[in-house]
Amino acid sequence: MADQREQWPVLVAQAAALSSFAVELSAISEPELPGLVDYLEQGPALPFHYVSIHAPSKQRQGDEAHRIAQLADVLRRVDAIVVHPDTIGDVRHYAPLGRRLVLENMDTRKTFGHRAADLLPLFERLPSAGLCLDVAHAKDVDPTMAVARELLDAFPGRLRQVHVSSLDAEQHHVPLTPGDEELFAPVLDRCRDVPWILEAPPPS
Amino acid sequence: MDPRGPATELIDDPTGAVGRLEERTGAQFESIARAREYTADELERLGGIIDSSALSDRLSLVLCGSYARRELTPGSDDDWALIALDPFPPYDPDVVRAMAACQAQLGQEGKAPGAQDVFGVPFDVETLVLNVGLDADSNTNLTRRMLLLLESHELLGTIHTKAWDQILERYLNYGIKDYRPPRFLLNDIVRYWRTICVDFEGKHAQGDGDDPKWVSRNAKLRTSRKLLYAGGLVPVLLCHLIPAADMRAFLSRWLKAPPTDRLAAAFLLCAAEDEGARTLGAYDRWVALMRNEDAREALKNLRQADRPESPLWAEIHQIGEDFQRGLMALLFSTPLRPLAPQYAIF
């Protein structure tokens, strides 16, 4: 998929071929964001019941307020905007995103955003924001998955979506391994009503 | 289905399950709680001001809609009816006197029930019970029967229980089997829900494409109407846990509880507390909107063409999606999974 980055119609078609239920369009690098916003502002007919976009967490260039303003432009065209908590500078900029704002728990490469205690102060200041539970990140922080359970216990009403994948040795998202499938099952069993976003292509 | 844990006693009585779900998950459904308080206050107030001496012992005053769902808000319509067990002639003196007493207090200040004369009028229960299916079971007949069964509350009088039992008995008096959802009742509940959805389009066509109530009807289909349907469907599916001899009592206890309690109890019974917290949370947001006078007024004035740019509609749409996903999880990703396709679809 990496060679097709920013080819939004192509990526959308590939995602729809797998499932028309939910999709996450990722502008993980900030230079990708204007193109994604342009694409969504054209109002393309999308087959999905749930559309989220991943806000930039890499190559961030512009100022935070400008980045959030771009995301706010497509607020009515998406169901969720996933933000890494460690990228948040001034919390006040994010308030206009309202319920669409979804904070994702982080892996150990990041210095912040691993546990419920990290996210709680943000949720207190952004009371409408939701949670994106990344099960692979949670396992990276705590292989027993206690952190995942802690996040679900702390924020049961905030959960909006789940990121499902495994991590390889370099902490890249890869298809779910059989071992992780078994490990994650009790956690995912508490998330049956929210969209599951596969963060790596399923095995062909 | 394998009901687990301390929630099993909810099979006997789902009343209070919303509070139980709050305790189990830490979620708070403040708007539902406030609406229940307001409903209780209003029921007490109305019970005190309507002249009960005007009701003969042949009649009961029943309230449906948000009164019966225990989610009344200051802007809610007064969905009321005067019911009799047996047919009565036009201008029956008892009925005329009771109607005058009811009309003096209900449906004032723009709170009259809909214009179709389904409610705000007297009707007899015998007609509802005798005419199930076929031509004589009119849209109005079906609506009255279903709303009496699924969401009604007796404010004054004493015949409601007997009327309610007669309706339920009509569905259960033959052909029910141990540990099988009663199909006759199930099919009528499904038929009613589909009728509401089809009538929504019919009303739209009658309005020449500019039906001023289109948006608010659409919003209710996604929320309170869907709650009404799911709140009827789920107890009937749960009959697969019940021997036939116990189904009357089981359904009586479940269908007389507020529908939000029925759904909360089902989520608890199915060990789907987290999903239940989010589903009831979505419904709580809907009740919050209905309790907000400005939002209610804005919804009333919103037109179909204006929806895409309306933040209010975006919120309602998301509430509807969250609510729907929760119900889908309950029906298709819990121990109810083997039942829902077999009984609710076919």
XYZ file of C-alpha atoms in Angstrom:
550
model
C 0.000 0.000 0.000
C 2.935 2.312 0.653
C 3.507 2.832 -3.083
C -0.085 3.972 -3.471
C -0.039 6.608 -0.769
C -2.217 9.628 -1.558
C -3.973 7.809 -4.404
C -7.183 8.072 -2.472
C -9.638 6.629 -5.021
C -7.350 3.609 -5.495
C -6.974 3.100 -1.746
C -10.696 3.490 -1.185
C -11.446 0.900 -3.870
C -9.032 -1.551 -2.265
C -10.562 -1.031 1.148
C -14.083 -1.397 -0.206
C -13.133 -4.674 -1.840
C -12.335 -6.015 1.606
C -15.271 -4.507 3.494
C -17.752 -1.732 2.873
C -18.409 -1.373 6.584
C -15.594 0.880 7.751
C -12.457 2.565 6.483
C -9.711 4.704 7.903
C -8.005 7.084 5.502
C -4.577 7.813 6.838
C -2.713 11.064 6.389
C -0.073 9.862 8.797
C 2.466 12.271 7.258
C 1.427 15.875 7.214
C 2.189 16.432 3.506
C -0.585 13.912 2.769
C -3.233 15.903 4.593
C -4.093 18.607 2.022
C -4.672 15.970 -0.664
C -6.931 13.954 1.628
C -8.890 17.054 2.595
C -9.283 18.008 -1.081
C -10.458 14.492 -1.893
C -13.054 14.463 0.905
C -14.240 17.992 0.176
C -15.195 16.846 -3.307
C -17.806 14.714 -1.548
C -16.959 11.385 -3.160
C -19.652 8.742 -2.858
C -18.124 6.259 -0.440
C -19.604 2.843 0.264
C -18.622 2.800 3.917
C -20.911 3.172 6.923
C -18.059 4.559 8.957
C -15.208 6.739 7.767
C -12.356 7.829 9.985
C -9.232 9.708 9.079
C -5.885 9.459 10.791
C -4.430 12.853 11.594
C -0.751 13.451 10.840
C 1.760 12.223 13.361
C 4.867 12.310 11.156
C 6.626 15.061 9.220
C 4.528 17.624 10.974
C 5.368 20.972 9.444
C 2.607 23.504 9.776
C 1.436 24.972 12.997
C -0.969 22.927 15.065
C -3.887 25.330 14.722
C -3.631 25.222 10.925
C -3.491 21.427 10.933
C -6.603 21.168 13.079
C -8.373 23.759 10.942
C -7.787 21.560 7.886
C -9.205 18.564 9.720
C -12.189 20.621 10.841
C -12.960 21.384 7.196
C -13.981 17.766 6.634
C -15.680 17.262 9.998
C -19.079 16.587 8.458
C -17.719 14.088 5.986
C -16.157 11.730 8.529
C -17.168 9.884 11.676
C -13.860 10.123 13.492
C -10.484 11.840 13.381
C -7.805 9.744 15.048
C -5.087 11.724 16.801
C -1.979 10.520 18.600
C -2.020 12.075 22.061
C 1.735 12.689 22.008
C 1.241 15.038 19.051
C -1.111 17.293 20.965
C 0.470 20.572 21.944
C -2.272 23.009 22.800
C -5.377 21.048 23.789
C -7.621 24.025 23.102
C -7.095 23.742 19.349
C -8.818 20.339 19.345
C -12.087 21.374 20.985
C -13.822 22.210 17.662
C -13.444 18.578 16.591
C -15.979 17.656 19.295
C -17.116 14.030 19.257
C -15.213 13.367 16.039
C -11.925 13.617 17.895
C -10.620 10.169 18.835
C -7.424 9.668 20.831
C -5.360 6.543 20.204
C -3.305 4.738 22.845
C 0.381 4.657 21.983
C 3.161 2.060 21.785
C 6.472 2.201 23.643
C 8.218 4.149 20.884
C 6.205 7.121 22.064
C 6.886 8.697 25.403
C 3.284 9.463 26.229
C -0.220 8.145 25.722
C 0.220 4.546 26.829
C -2.209 4.204 29.701
C -5.526 5.409 30.962
C -3.775 7.773 33.355
C -2.100 9.482 30.375
C -5.346 9.951 28.490
C -7.529 10.962 31.418
C -6.301 14.593 31.629
C -6.899 14.993 27.900
C -10.411 13.581 28.129
C -11.119 15.910 31.052
C -10.286 18.861 28.822
C -11.886 17.359 25.719
C -15.026 15.835 27.236
C -16.597 14.789 23.932
C -13.503 13.031 22.592
C -13.447 9.276 22.091
C -10.931 6.455 22.309
C -9.351 4.405 19.542
C -8.007 1.254 21.167
C -4.945 -0.020 19.321
C -4.596 -3.559 20.617
C -1.089 -4.004 19.195
C 0.091 -0.845 20.933
C -1.497 -2.026 24.176
C 0.338 -5.355 23.925
C 3.588 -3.522 23.245
C 3.141 -1.609 26.485
C 1.977 -4.659 28.442
C 2.095 -8.147 26.886
C -0.482 -9.378 29.430
C -3.009 -6.974 27.846
C -3.786 -5.549 31.269
C -3.316 -2.066 29.806
C -5.966 -2.781 27.162
C -8.399 -3.929 29.845
C -7.525 -0.885 31.934
C -8.321 1.430 29.010
C -11.668 -0.266 28.396
C -12.508 -0.211 32.097
C -11.609 3.452 32.390
C -13.385 4.674 29.256
C -16.165 2.235 28.331
C -18.405 4.906 26.867
C -15.634 6.610 24.899
C -14.569 3.692 22.718
C -15.288 4.575 19.078
C -13.088 2.198 17.103
C -10.321 -0.386 17.381
C -7.059 -0.748 15.491
C -6.343 -4.434 14.905
C -2.926 -5.750 13.874
C 0.246 -7.279 15.263
C 3.643 -5.583 15.473
C 6.837 -7.021 13.994
C 10.285 -6.748 15.562
C 10.668 -3.221 14.173
C 7.217 -2.355 15.534
C 5.661 -2.102 12.109
C 2.010 -3.033 11.853
C 1.649 -6.485 10.280
C -1.306 -8.845 9.836
C -2.646 -10.354 13.023
C -0.659 -13.393 14.084
C -2.467 -16.492 15.393
C -0.900 -15.964 18.809
C -2.087 -12.369 18.996
C -5.509 -13.358 17.738
C -5.872 -15.614 20.742
C -4.343 -13.044 23.104
C -6.528 -10.180 21.861
C -9.784 -12.145 21.751
C -10.989 -11.372 25.309
C -10.300 -7.665 24.720
C -11.924 -7.575 21.293
C -14.898 -9.399 22.781
C -15.659 -6.166 24.631
C -15.582 -4.133 21.421
C -18.194 -5.876 19.289
C -20.199 -2.753 18.505
C -17.447 -0.492 17.180
C -15.593 -0.599 13.856
C -12.412 -2.633 13.730
C -9.806 -1.088 11.463
C -7.236 -3.547 10.140
C -3.915 -1.724 10.178
C -2.215 -4.181 7.872
C -3.487 -6.004 4.802
C -5.051 -9.352 5.697
C -3.161 -12.429 4.482
C -4.044 -13.033 0.839
C -27.618 -18.682 24.865
C -25.667 -18.881 28.032
C -26.621 -16.106 30.448
C -23.746 -15.623 32.803
C -22.968 -14.028 36.104
C -25.001 -12.094 38.609
C -27.254 -10.566 35.948
C -29.203 -13.809 35.567
C -31.931 -12.619 37.923
C -32.760 -9.940 35.351
C -34.498 -12.696 33.419
C -37.190 -12.474 36.095
C -37.447 -8.714 36.073
C -35.466 -6.257 33.939
C -36.715 -3.222 35.846
C -33.812 -1.093 37.003
C -31.337 -2.601 34.530
C -30.206 0.819 33.290
C -28.951 1.541 36.807
C -27.315 -1.882 36.974
C -25.509 -1.197 33.711
C -24.260 2.097 35.126
C -22.954 0.300 38.211
C -21.240 -2.422 36.203
C -19.512 -0.132 33.719
C -19.166 3.240 35.404
C -21.142 4.810 32.562
C -23.702 7.457 33.469
C -26.968 7.966 31.652
C -27.881 11.289 33.196
C -30.435 12.381 30.622
C -32.340 9.105 30.848
C -32.358 9.435 34.644
C -33.579 13.027 34.508
C -36.240 12.175 31.959
C -37.476 9.367 34.198
C -37.709 11.756 37.125
C -39.580 14.266 35.017
C -41.912 11.553 33.729
C -42.709 10.425 37.279
C -43.387 14.010 38.343
C -45.648 14.655 35.360
C -47.558 11.402 35.835
C -48.198 12.360 39.434
C -49.210 15.898 38.435
C -51.563 14.718 35.697
C -53.047 12.052 37.930
C -53.900 14.810 40.366
C -55.502 17.276 37.980
C -57.553 15.054 35.656
C -61.001 14.518 37.094
C -60.866 10.792 37.847
C -64.538 10.788 38.848
C -65.323 11.365 35.156
C -64.020 7.876 34.317
C -66.502 5.047 34.712
C -65.131 1.640 35.670
C -65.482 0.592 31.992
C -62.668 2.933 30.971
C -58.989 3.645 31.500
C -56.875 6.595 30.491
C -53.589 5.307 29.061
C -50.490 7.197 28.023
C -48.135 5.941 25.320
C -44.975 7.277 23.659
C -42.447 9.068 25.815
C -44.660 8.784 28.913
C -44.564 5.004 28.703
C -40.888 4.917 27.743
C -40.272 7.029 30.873
C -38.444 9.628 28.815
C -40.863 12.505 28.828
C -39.458 15.960 28.212
C -41.201 19.328 28.473
C -41.672 19.365 24.687
C -43.113 15.857 24.337
C -46.544 15.294 22.800
C -49.347 13.938 24.966
C -49.948 10.535 23.369
C -53.053 9.502 25.270
C -56.126 7.416 24.670
C -59.250 6.367 26.444
C -59.674 2.610 26.265
C -62.664 0.368 26.889
C -62.669 -3.409 26.880
C -65.810 -3.668 24.759
C -67.134 -1.688 21.793
C -69.289 1.331 22.679
C -71.831 3.319 20.682
C -71.194 6.835 19.382
C -71.866 9.459 22.029
C -71.786 6.897 24.814
C -72.371 9.177 27.831
C -69.568 7.568 29.869
C -67.116 8.007 27.032
C -68.184 11.580 26.251
C -67.794 12.595 29.897
C -64.387 10.944 30.220
C -63.159 12.438 26.948
C -64.087 15.919 28.136
C -62.150 15.413 31.354
C -59.085 14.147 29.480
C -59.176 16.806 26.778
C -59.313 19.504 29.421
C -55.803 18.603 30.582
C -54.073 16.705 27.783
C -52.886 17.791 24.362
C -52.756 21.474 25.270
C -50.202 24.013 24.022
C -49.343 22.184 20.808
C -48.906 18.832 22.529
C -51.815 17.119 20.801
C -51.046 13.627 19.527
C -50.624 13.151 15.746
C -53.300 14.113 13.258
C -54.196 10.526 12.300
C -56.593 10.034 15.256
C -54.640 7.010 16.407
C -54.523 8.608 19.844
C -56.365 11.392 21.618
C -59.546 9.393 20.979
C -61.483 6.562 22.637
C -61.268 3.018 21.306
C -62.083 -0.494 22.422
C -59.654 -3.330 22.925
C -61.950 -6.038 21.570
C -61.502 -4.637 18.064
C -57.725 -4.721 18.483
C -57.834 -8.337 19.611
C -60.362 -9.661 17.114
C -58.748 -8.095 14.062
C -55.177 -9.279 13.846
C -54.042 -9.569 10.256
C -56.209 -9.457 7.120
C -58.043 -6.385 5.837
C -59.782 -5.431 9.050
C -56.453 -4.986 10.816
C -56.035 -1.415 9.659
C -52.910 0.643 10.115
C -54.599 2.378 13.052
C -55.656 -0.941 14.589
C -52.149 -2.348 14.339
C -50.591 0.807 15.753
C -52.922 0.936 18.736
C -52.464 -2.744 19.512
C -48.685 -2.604 19.298
C -48.340 0.579 21.299
C -50.661 -0.712 23.992
C -48.536 -3.836 24.211
C -45.065 -2.355 23.826
C -45.317 1.065 25.476
C -48.381 2.038 27.457
C -49.018 3.244 30.975
C -52.337 3.466 32.775
C -52.783 6.866 34.355
C -56.377 6.477 35.534
C -58.801 3.572 35.640
C -58.433 -0.133 36.252
C -58.944 -2.013 32.979
C -55.496 -1.609 31.441
C -54.112 -4.837 32.890
C -57.061 -6.836 31.597
C -56.826 -5.157 28.187
C -53.084 -5.747 28.024
C -53.484 -9.398 29.001
C -56.148 -9.895 26.328
C -53.799 -8.585 23.652
C -50.902 -10.749 24.789
C -53.196 -13.767 25.088
C -54.265 -13.282 21.476
C -50.691 -13.973 20.452
C -49.980 -16.774 22.900
C -53.224 -18.722 22.986
C -52.079 -21.425 20.622
C -49.038 -22.777 18.914
C -46.414 -21.607 21.381
C -43.666 -24.058 22.184
C -41.258 -24.537 25.044
C -38.032 -22.625 24.553
C -39.059 -21.149 21.205
C -39.766 -17.449 20.558
C -43.518 -17.073 19.906
C -43.614 -16.440 16.192
C -47.089 -14.902 15.921
C -46.186 -12.118 18.326
C -42.713 -11.799 16.835
C -44.086 -11.419 13.318
C -46.523 -8.710 14.368
C -43.784 -6.752 16.132
C -41.587 -7.012 13.041
C -44.550 -6.103 10.834
C -45.270 -3.031 12.957
C -41.684 -1.812 12.724
C -41.615 -2.296 8.976
C -45.009 -0.571 8.712
C -43.652 2.477 10.521
C -40.708 2.572 8.116
C -42.884 2.200 5.020
C -45.406 4.754 6.297
C -42.537 7.182 6.738
C -42.056 7.072 2.982
C -45.803 7.232 2.388
C -46.115 10.407 4.439
C -43.155 11.861 2.565
C -44.841 11.204 -0.786
C -48.056 12.821 0.427
C -46.093 15.958 1.322
C -44.978 16.520 -2.285
C -41.362 16.247 -1.241
C -41.459 19.101 1.266
C -42.880 17.364 4.303
C -42.049 19.651 7.258
C -41.959 16.680 9.636
C -39.714 14.508 7.470
C -36.514 15.215 9.388
C -37.977 14.779 12.862
C -39.696 11.550 11.798
C -36.420 10.327 10.331
C -34.622 11.165 13.575
C -37.200 9.253 15.614
C -36.926 6.222 13.336
C -33.213 6.120 14.106
C -33.773 6.432 17.864
C -37.031 6.176 19.817
C -38.887 4.125 17.201
C -35.956 1.764 16.883
C -35.882 1.479 20.676
C -39.566 0.574 20.597
C -38.883 -2.156 18.041
C -35.779 -3.575 19.693
C -37.465 -3.344 23.086
C -40.200 -5.614 21.763
C -38.015 -7.897 19.684
C -35.448 -8.746 22.344
C -37.863 -10.064 25.035
C -39.571 -12.212 22.422
C -36.211 -13.671 21.358
C -35.354 -14.288 25.006
C -38.384 -16.560 25.185
C -36.021 -19.231 23.935
C -34.950 -19.480 27.584
C -38.510 -19.959 28.829
C -40.912 -22.917 28.880
C -44.230 -22.131 27.238
C -46.095 -22.185 30.550
C -43.965 -19.310 31.846
C -43.996 -17.106 28.734
C -47.032 -15.002 29.662
C -45.549 -14.000 32.979
C -42.109 -13.481 31.461
C -43.341 -11.258 28.651
C -45.614 -9.380 31.019
C -42.709 -8.478 33.278
C -40.426 -7.536 30.388
C -42.834 -5.601 28.211
C -44.106 -3.568 31.162
C -40.590 -2.411 32.061
C -39.272 0.719 30.311
C -37.699 -0.301 26.976
C -34.340 1.171 27.993
C -34.371 -1.233 30.976
C -35.246 -4.124 28.663
C -32.288 -3.416 26.415
C -29.919 -2.785 29.328
C -31.004 -6.098 30.868
C -30.405 -7.897 27.575
C -26.894 -6.477 27.284
C -26.169 -7.559 30.864
C -27.617 -11.031 30.315
C -25.551 -11.452 27.164
C -22.343 -10.408 28.937
C -22.064 -7.402 26.644
C -21.811 -4.684 29.285
C -19.326 -2.510 27.386
C -21.436 -2.567 24.247
C -24.522 -1.871 26.368
C -22.859 1.130 27.967
C -22.161 2.637 24.551
C -25.592 1.788 23.151
C -27.466 3.267 26.093
C -24.952 6.111 26.023
C -25.979 6.889 22.455
C -29.632 6.825 23.450
C -28.859 9.049 26.427
C -27.459 11.621 23.992
C -30.718 11.473 22.044
C -32.758 12.042 25.206
C -30.433 14.941 26.052
C -31.210 16.526 22.688
C -34.938 16.078 23.221
C -34.622 17.690 26.646
C -32.927 20.697 25.050
C -35.623 23.128 23.948
C -33.383 24.840 21.374
C -32.321 21.556 19.782
C -35.899 20.355 19.715
C -37.043 23.526 18.006
C -34.145 23.395 15.540
C -35.001 19.799 14.672
C -38.617 20.766 14.107
C -37.535 23.455 11.645
C -34.864 21.421 9.864
C -35.697 20.424 6.294
C -34.473 17.444 4.332
C -32.367 19.542 1.971
C -30.613 21.291 4.854
C -29.500 18.158 6.661
C -26.016 17.773 5.109
C -24.849 21.102 6.490
C -26.580 20.844 9.865
C -24.374 20.115 12.907
C -27.539 19.054 14.742
C -28.274 16.474 12.070
C -24.664 15.305 12.123
C -25.054 14.635 15.830
C -28.380 12.837 15.383
C -26.941 10.799 12.538
C -24.009 9.732 14.690
C -26.318 8.883 17.603
C -28.370 6.740 15.252
C -25.287 4.972 13.905
C -23.904 4.304 17.390
C -27.293 3.045 18.585
C -27.700 0.815 15.555
C -24.213 -0.665 15.893
C -24.905 -1.482 19.526
C -28.169 -3.225 18.686
C -26.458 -5.108 15.864
C -23.778 -6.270 18.298
C -26.447 -7.413 20.770
C -28.390 -9.326 18.150
C -25.578 -10.658 15.987
C -22.429 -10.861 18.133
C -23.690 -12.280 21.426
C -25.461 -15.501 22.411
C -28.523 -14.060 20.639
C -26.650 -14.660 17.373
C -28.287 -18.004 16.527
C -31.752 -16.553 17.137
C -31.723 -13.199 15.383
C -31.304 -14.420 11.795
C -33.676 -17.343 12.251
C -36.488 -15.437 13.908
C -36.046 -11.736 13.168
C -35.248 -12.063 9.489
C -37.213 -15.128 8.420
